[in-house]
Short mmCIF file of C-alpha atoms in Angstrom, two decimals:
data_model
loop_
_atom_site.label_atom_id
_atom_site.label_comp_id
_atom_site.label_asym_id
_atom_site.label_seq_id
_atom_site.Cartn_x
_atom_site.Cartn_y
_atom_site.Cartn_z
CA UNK A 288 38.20 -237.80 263.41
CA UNK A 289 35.45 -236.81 260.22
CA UNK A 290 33.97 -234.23 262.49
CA UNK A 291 37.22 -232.56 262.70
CA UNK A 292 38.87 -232.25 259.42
CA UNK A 293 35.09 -230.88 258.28
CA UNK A 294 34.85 -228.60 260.78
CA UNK A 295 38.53 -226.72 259.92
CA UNK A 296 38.15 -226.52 256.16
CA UNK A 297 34.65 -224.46 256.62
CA UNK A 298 36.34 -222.54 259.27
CA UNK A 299 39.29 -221.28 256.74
CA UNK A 300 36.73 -220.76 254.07
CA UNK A 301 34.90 -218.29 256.09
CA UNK A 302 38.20 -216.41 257.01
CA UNK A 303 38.41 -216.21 253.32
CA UNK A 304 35.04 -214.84 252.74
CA UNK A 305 35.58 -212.09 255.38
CA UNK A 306 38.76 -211.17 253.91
CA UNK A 307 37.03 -210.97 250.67
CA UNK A 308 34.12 -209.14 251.80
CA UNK A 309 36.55 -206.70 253.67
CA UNK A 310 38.35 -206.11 250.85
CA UNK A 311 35.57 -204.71 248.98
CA UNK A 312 34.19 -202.55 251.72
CA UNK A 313 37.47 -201.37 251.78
CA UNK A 314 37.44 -200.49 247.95
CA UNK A 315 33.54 -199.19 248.39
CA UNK A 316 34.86 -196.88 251.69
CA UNK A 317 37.82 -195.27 249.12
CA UNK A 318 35.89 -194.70 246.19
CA UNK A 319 33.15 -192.77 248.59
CA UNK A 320 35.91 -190.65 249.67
CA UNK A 321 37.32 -189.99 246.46
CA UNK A 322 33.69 -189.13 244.75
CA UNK A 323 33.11 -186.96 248.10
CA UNK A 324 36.58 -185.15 247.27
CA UNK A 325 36.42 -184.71 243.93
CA UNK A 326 32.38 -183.35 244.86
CA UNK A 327 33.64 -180.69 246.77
CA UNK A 328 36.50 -179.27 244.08
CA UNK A 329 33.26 -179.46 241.65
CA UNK A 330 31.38 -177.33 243.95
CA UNK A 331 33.54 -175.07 244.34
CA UNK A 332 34.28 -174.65 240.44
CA UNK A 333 30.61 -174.61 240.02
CA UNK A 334 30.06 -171.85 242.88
CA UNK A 335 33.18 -170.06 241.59
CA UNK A 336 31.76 -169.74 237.71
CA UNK A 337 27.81 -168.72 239.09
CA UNK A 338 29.22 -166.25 241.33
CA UNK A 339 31.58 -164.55 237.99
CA UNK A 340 28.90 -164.93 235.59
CA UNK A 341 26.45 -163.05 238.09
CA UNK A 342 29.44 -160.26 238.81
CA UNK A 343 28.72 -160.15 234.99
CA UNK A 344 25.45 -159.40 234.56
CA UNK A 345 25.67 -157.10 237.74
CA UNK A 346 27.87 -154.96 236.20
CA UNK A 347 25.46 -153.93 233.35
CA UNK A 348 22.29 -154.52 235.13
CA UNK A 349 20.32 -153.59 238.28
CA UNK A 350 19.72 -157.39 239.47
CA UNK A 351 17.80 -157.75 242.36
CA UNK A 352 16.66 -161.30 244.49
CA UNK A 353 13.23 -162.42 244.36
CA UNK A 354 11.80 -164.72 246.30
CA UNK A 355 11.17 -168.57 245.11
CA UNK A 356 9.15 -169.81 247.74
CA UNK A 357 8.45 -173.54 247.85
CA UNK A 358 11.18 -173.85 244.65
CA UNK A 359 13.89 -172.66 246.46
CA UNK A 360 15.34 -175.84 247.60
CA UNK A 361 14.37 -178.95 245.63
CA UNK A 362 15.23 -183.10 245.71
CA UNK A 363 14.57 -184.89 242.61
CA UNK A 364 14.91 -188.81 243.23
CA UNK A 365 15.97 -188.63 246.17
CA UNK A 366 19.88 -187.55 245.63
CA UNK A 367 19.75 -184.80 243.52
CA UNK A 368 19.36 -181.43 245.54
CA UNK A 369 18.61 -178.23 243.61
CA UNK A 370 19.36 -174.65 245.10
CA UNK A 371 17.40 -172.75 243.17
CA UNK A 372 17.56 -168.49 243.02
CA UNK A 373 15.61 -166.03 240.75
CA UNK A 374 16.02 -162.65 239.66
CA UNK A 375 14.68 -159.53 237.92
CA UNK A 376 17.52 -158.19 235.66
CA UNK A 377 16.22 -154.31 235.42
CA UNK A 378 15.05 -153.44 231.77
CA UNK A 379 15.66 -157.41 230.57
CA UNK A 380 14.03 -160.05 232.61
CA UNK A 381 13.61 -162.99 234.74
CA UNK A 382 17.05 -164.58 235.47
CA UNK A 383 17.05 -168.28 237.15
CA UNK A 384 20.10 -169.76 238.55
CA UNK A 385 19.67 -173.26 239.30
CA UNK A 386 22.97 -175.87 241.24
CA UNK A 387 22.68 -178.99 240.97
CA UNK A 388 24.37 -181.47 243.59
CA UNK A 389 23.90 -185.29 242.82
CA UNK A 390 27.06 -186.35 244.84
CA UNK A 391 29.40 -188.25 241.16
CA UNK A 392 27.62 -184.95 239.30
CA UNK A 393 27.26 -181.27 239.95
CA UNK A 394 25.56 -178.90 237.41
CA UNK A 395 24.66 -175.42 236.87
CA UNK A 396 21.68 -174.12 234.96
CA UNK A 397 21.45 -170.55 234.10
CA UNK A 398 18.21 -169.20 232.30
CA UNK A 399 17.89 -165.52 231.11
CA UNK A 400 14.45 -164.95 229.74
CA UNK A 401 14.52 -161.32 228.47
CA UNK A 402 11.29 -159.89 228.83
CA UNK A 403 11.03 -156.37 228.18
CA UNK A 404 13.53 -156.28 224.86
CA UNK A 405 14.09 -158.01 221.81
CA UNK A 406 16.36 -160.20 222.56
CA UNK A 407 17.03 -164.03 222.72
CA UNK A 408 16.86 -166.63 225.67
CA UNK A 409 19.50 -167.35 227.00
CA UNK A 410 20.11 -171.22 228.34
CA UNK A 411 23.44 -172.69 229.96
CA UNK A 412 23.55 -175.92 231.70
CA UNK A 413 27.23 -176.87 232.65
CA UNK A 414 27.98 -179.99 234.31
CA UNK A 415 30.50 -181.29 236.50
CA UNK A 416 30.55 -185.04 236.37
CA UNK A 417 34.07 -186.37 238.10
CA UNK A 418 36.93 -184.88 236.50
CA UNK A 419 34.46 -184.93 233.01
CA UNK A 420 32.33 -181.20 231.91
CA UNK A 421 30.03 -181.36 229.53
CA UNK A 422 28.03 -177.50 228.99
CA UNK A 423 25.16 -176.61 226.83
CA UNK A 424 25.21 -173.13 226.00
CA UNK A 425 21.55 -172.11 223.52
CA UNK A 426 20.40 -168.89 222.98
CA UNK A 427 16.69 -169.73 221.27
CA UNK A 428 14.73 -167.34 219.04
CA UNK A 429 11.60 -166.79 220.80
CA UNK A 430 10.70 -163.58 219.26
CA UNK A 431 8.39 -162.77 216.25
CA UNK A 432 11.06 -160.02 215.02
CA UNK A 433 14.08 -160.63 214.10
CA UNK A 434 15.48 -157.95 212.65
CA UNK A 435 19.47 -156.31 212.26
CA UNK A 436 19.64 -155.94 216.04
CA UNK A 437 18.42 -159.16 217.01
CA UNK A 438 20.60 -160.68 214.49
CA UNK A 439 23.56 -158.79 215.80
CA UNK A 440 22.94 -160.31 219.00
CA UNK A 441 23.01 -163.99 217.65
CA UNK A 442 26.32 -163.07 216.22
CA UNK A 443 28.10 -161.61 218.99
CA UNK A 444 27.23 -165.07 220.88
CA UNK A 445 28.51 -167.16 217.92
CA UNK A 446 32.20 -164.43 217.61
CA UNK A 447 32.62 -166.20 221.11
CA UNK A 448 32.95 -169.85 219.80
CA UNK A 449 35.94 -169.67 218.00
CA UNK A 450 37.74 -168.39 221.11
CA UNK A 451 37.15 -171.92 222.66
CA UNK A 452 38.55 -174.16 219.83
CA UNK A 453 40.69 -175.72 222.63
CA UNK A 454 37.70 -177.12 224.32
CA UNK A 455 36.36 -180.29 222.48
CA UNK A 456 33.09 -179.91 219.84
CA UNK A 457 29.96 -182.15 221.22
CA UNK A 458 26.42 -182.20 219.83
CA UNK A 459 23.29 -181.91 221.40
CA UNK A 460 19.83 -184.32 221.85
CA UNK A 461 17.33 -183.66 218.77
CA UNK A 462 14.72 -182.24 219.74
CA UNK A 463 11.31 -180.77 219.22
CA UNK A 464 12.56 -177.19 219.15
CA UNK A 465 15.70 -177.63 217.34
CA UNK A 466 14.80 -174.74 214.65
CA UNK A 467 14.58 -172.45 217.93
CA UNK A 468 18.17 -172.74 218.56
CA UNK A 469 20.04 -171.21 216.22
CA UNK A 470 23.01 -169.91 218.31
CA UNK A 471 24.90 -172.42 220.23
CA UNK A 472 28.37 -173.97 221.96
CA UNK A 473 28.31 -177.52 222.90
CA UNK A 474 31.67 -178.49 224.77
CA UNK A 475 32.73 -181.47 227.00
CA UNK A 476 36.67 -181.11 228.54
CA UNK A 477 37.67 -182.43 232.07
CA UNK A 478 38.30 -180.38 235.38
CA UNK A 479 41.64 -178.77 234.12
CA UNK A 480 39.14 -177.07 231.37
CA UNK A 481 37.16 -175.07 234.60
CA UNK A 482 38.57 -171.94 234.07
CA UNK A 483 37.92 -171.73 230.40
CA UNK A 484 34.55 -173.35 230.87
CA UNK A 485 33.92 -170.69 233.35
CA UNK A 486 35.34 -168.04 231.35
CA UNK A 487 33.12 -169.03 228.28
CA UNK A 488 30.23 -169.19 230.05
CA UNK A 489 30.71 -165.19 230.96
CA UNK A 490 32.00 -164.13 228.08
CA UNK A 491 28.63 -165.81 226.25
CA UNK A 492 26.88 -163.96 228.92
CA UNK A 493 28.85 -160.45 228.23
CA UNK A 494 28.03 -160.43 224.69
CA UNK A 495 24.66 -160.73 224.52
CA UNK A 496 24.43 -158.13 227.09
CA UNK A 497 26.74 -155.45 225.08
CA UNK A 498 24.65 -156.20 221.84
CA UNK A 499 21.67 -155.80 223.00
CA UNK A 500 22.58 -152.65 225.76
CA UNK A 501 21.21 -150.26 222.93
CA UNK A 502 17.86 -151.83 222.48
CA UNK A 503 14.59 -150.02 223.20
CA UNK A 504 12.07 -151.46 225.65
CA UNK A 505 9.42 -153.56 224.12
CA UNK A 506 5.54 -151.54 224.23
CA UNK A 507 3.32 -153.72 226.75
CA UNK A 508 1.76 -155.20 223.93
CA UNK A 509 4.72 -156.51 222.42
CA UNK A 510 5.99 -157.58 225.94
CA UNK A 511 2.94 -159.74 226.15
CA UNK A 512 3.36 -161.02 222.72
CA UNK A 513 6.71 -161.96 223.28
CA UNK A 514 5.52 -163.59 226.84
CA UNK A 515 3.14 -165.43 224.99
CA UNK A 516 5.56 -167.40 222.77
CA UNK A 517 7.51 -168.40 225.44
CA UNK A 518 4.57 -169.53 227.41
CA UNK A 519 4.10 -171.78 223.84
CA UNK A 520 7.67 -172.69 223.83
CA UNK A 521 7.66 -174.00 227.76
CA UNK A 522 4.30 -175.40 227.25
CA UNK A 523 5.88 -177.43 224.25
CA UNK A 524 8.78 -178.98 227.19
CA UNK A 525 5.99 -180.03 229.38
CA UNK A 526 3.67 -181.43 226.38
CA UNK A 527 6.22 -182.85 223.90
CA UNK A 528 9.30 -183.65 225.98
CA UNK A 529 12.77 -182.40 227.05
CA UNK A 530 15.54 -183.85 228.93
CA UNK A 531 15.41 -182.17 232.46
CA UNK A 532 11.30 -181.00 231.62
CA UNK A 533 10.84 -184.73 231.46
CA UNK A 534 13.06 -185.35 235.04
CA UNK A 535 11.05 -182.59 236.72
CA UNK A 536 7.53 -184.14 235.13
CA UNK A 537 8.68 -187.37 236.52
CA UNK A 538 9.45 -186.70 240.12
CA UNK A 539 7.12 -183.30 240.95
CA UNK A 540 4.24 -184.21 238.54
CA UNK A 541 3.05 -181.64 235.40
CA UNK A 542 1.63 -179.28 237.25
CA UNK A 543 3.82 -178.40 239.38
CA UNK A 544 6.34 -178.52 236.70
CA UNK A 545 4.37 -176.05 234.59
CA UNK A 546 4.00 -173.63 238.47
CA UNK A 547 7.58 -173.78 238.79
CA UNK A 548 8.34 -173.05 234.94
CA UNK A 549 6.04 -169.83 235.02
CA UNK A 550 7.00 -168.53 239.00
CA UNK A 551 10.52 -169.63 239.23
CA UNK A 552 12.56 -170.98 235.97
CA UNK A 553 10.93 -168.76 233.08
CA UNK A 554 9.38 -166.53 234.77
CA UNK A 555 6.30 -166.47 232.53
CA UNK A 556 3.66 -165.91 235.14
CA UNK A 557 4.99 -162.52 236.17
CA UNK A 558 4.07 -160.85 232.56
CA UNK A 559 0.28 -162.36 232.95
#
């Protein structure tokens, strides 16, 4: 008779512990398929704002695809894949585009490294994280002249702020190069915000392109003078730290970093 009322009481404790365990599979299985739903609207809001900011620069400049070899497609940690594109923007520079897919996070990085004119580079990373966006827009002063026109060109880029009041103020990381950036919009919103986000990044784009339409090229020499404070300036992310120079450090190693900085990102090596 002992053997029996033990045996029952472990047998409805297990049916408990399955209908627990399913229970939370069940909550796991929905939550996959509402991050992998959610992942693909992001993608497509992140496709849909690289494809009008390139339309943008396009329209004022000759772009044309170069080839990024080895960098092209990239996994960092395992689970976050990088698509990563370069161009040569006639009579400006090397233009990277890099997307980001992480599965909960999608992100866009966009760096316009103007080469042959006086102008400022240009640095957005927007991110898609859920329903949340957080974008980093930076133009940074890596020029030894800065003169009327260059200034111009910092001020066309900060006219564009005030446009996008609606979109909550953020701040950025301190940093080493902090007196670098002297032109910036920092904005987080959530997924209804794509459009604007999207619009902002273009318009950021448009303006610095208009201002500086007029310049002259830069004289070889100051092309490589210019080259060479950029080379300091992306030496300084590998030696003394930034967020995603740091990520990239960590998972491909520093020199490989510092290859795909100068070939791919920045561009650097093609001046040399």
């Amino acid at each position: 008779m002992s053997d029996v009322t033990t045996v029952k009481p472990k047998k409805k404790a297990g049916k408990i512990i399955r209908r627990i365990l399913g229970g939370i599979l069940a909550v796991i299985a929905a939550l996959a398929v509402m991050v992998l739903i959610v992942a693909v609207k992001n993608t497509k809001a992140m496709n849909k704002a690289v494809d009008e900011a390139m339309a943008v620069i396009s329209e004022r400049c000759t772009v044309t695809e170069e080839d990024c070899g080895e960098y092209s497609k990239m996994t960092i940690y395992g689970i976050m894949k990088f698509d990563v594109k370069k161009y040569d923007v006639e009579g400006v520079g090397n233009l990277s585009v890099m997307k980001m897919n992480a599965g909960a996070m999608q992100m866009i990085s966009l760096i316009l490294n103007p080469q042959e004119k006086n102008m400022p580079l240009v640095s957005a990373d927007f991110m898609y994280i859920l329903t949340k966006r957080k974008a980093y827009y930076e133009l940074y002063d890596l020029t030894d002249t800065k003169d009327k026109d260059y200034e111009a060109i910092l001020d066309a880029f900060r006219n564009i702020s005030g446009q996008y009041d609606s979109l909550e103020d953020t701040s950025s990381t301190p940093a080493w190069f902090d007196d670098l950036r002297n032109a910036t919009m920092y904005k987080v919103g959530k997924s209804g915000d794509d459009e604007a986000l999207s619009e902002m990044l273009c318009d950021g784009l448009e303006a610095v392109l208009d201002a500086s339409a007029d310049l002259p090229a830069l004289t070889p020499e100051q092309q490589k003078t210019k080259n060479e404070i950029t080379k300091d300036y992306t030496d300084g992310l590998i030696s003394k730290g930034g967020i995603s120079t740091d990520m990239f450090k960590a998972s491909l190693g520093e020199e490989v970093t510092r290859d795909f900085f100068s070939k791919v990102l920045f561009g650097t090596g093609k001046m040399d």
